[in-house]
Coordinates of C-alpha atoms in Angstrom, one line a residue:
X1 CA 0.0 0.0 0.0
X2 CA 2.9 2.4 0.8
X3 CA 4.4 2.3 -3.3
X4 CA 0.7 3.7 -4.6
X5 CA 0.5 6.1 -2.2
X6 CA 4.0 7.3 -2.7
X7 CA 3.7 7.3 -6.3
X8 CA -0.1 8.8 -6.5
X9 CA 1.9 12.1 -3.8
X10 CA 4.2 12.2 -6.3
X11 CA 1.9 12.9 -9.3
X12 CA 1.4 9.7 -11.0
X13 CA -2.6 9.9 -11.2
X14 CA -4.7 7.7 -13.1
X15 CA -6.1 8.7 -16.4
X16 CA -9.2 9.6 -14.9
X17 CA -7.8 12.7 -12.8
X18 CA -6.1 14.1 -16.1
X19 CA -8.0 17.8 -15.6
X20 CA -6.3 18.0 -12.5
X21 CA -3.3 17.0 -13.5
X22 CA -3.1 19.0 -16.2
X23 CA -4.2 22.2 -14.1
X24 CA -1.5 21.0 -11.1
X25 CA 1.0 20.9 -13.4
X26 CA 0.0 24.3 -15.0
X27 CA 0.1 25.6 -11.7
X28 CA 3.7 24.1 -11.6
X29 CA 4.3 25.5 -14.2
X30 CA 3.5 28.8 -13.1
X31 CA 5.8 28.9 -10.1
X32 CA 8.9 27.7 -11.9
X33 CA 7.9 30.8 -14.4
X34 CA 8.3 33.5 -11.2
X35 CA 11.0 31.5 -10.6
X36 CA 13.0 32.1 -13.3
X37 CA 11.7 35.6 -13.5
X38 CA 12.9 36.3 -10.1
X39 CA 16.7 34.8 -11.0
X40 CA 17.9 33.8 -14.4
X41 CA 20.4 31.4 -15.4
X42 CA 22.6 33.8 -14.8
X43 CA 22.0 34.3 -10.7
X44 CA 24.7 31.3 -10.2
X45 CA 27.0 33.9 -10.8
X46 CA 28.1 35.7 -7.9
X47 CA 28.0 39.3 -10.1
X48 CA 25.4 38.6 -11.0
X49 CA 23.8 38.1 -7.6
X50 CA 21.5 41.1 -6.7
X51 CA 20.5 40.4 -2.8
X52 CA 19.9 37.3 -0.9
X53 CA 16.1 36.8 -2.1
X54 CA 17.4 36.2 -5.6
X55 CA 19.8 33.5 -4.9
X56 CA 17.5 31.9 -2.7
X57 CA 14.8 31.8 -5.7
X58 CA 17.4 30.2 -7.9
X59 CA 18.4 27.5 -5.5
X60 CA 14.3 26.8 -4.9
X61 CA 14.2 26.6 -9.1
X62 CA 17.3 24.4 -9.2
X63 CA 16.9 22.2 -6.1
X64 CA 12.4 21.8 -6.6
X65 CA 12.2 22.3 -10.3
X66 CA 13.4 20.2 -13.3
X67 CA 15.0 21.9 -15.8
X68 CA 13.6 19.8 -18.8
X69 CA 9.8 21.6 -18.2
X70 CA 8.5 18.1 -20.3
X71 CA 9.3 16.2 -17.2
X72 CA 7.2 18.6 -14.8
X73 CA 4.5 16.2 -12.2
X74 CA 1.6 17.9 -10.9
X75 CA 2.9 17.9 -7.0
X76 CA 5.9 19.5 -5.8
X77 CA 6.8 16.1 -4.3
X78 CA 6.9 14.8 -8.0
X79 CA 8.9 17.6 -8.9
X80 CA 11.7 17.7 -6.5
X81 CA 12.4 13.8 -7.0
X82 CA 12.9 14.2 -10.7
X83 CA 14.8 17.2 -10.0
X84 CA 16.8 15.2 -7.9
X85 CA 17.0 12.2 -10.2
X86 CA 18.3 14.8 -13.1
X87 CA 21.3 15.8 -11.4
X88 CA 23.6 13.0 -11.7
X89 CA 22.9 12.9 -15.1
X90 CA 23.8 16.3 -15.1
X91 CA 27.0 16.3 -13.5
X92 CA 28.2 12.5 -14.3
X93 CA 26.3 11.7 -17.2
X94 CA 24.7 8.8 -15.1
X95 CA 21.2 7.2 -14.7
X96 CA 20.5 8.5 -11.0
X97 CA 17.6 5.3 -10.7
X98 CA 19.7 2.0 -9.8
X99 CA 17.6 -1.7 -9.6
X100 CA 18.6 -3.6 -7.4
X101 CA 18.3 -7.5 -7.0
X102 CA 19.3 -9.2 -3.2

């Protein structure tokens, strides 16, 4: 029981819910768009950096956020865990999900 429920907090709904999950995800999608408003690509930068409040907007957009907006879930849950699975693939060029068989 704990997989579903984990998976359905993440965003994987069934077909049926697909209004709201295409209005969550708008709503996702809406955030990340402030986000990147509110700091750029650029803000990693330190001149760039224009106060506190900007770098902290970047860090929510790179840490909660993928950056492929294809991949965005309706729940922030959904969102930070593919955020998090992107990085490694990022930085190593490696898949972040490993299978494992005892």
């Amino acid at each position: 029981m704990t997989f579903p429920l984990i998976r359905f907090y993440e965003g994987y709904w069934p077909g049926w819910m697909h209004r709201l999950s295409a209005w969550a995800i708008d709503n996702q999608r809406a955030t990340l768009s402030r986000l990147k408003t509110a700091a750029p690509d650029t803000a990693g930068k330190t001149q760039a950096l224009h106060g506190l409040h900007r770098a902290g907007a970047y860090y929510q957009r790179y840490l909660n956020f993928p950056r492929n907006e294809a991949l965005l879930r309706p729940t922030q849950l959904g969102n930070t865990f593919t955020a998090a699975e992107e990085y490694p693939y990022q930085v190593y060029n490696l898949d972040a999900i490993l299978w494992y068989r005892g």
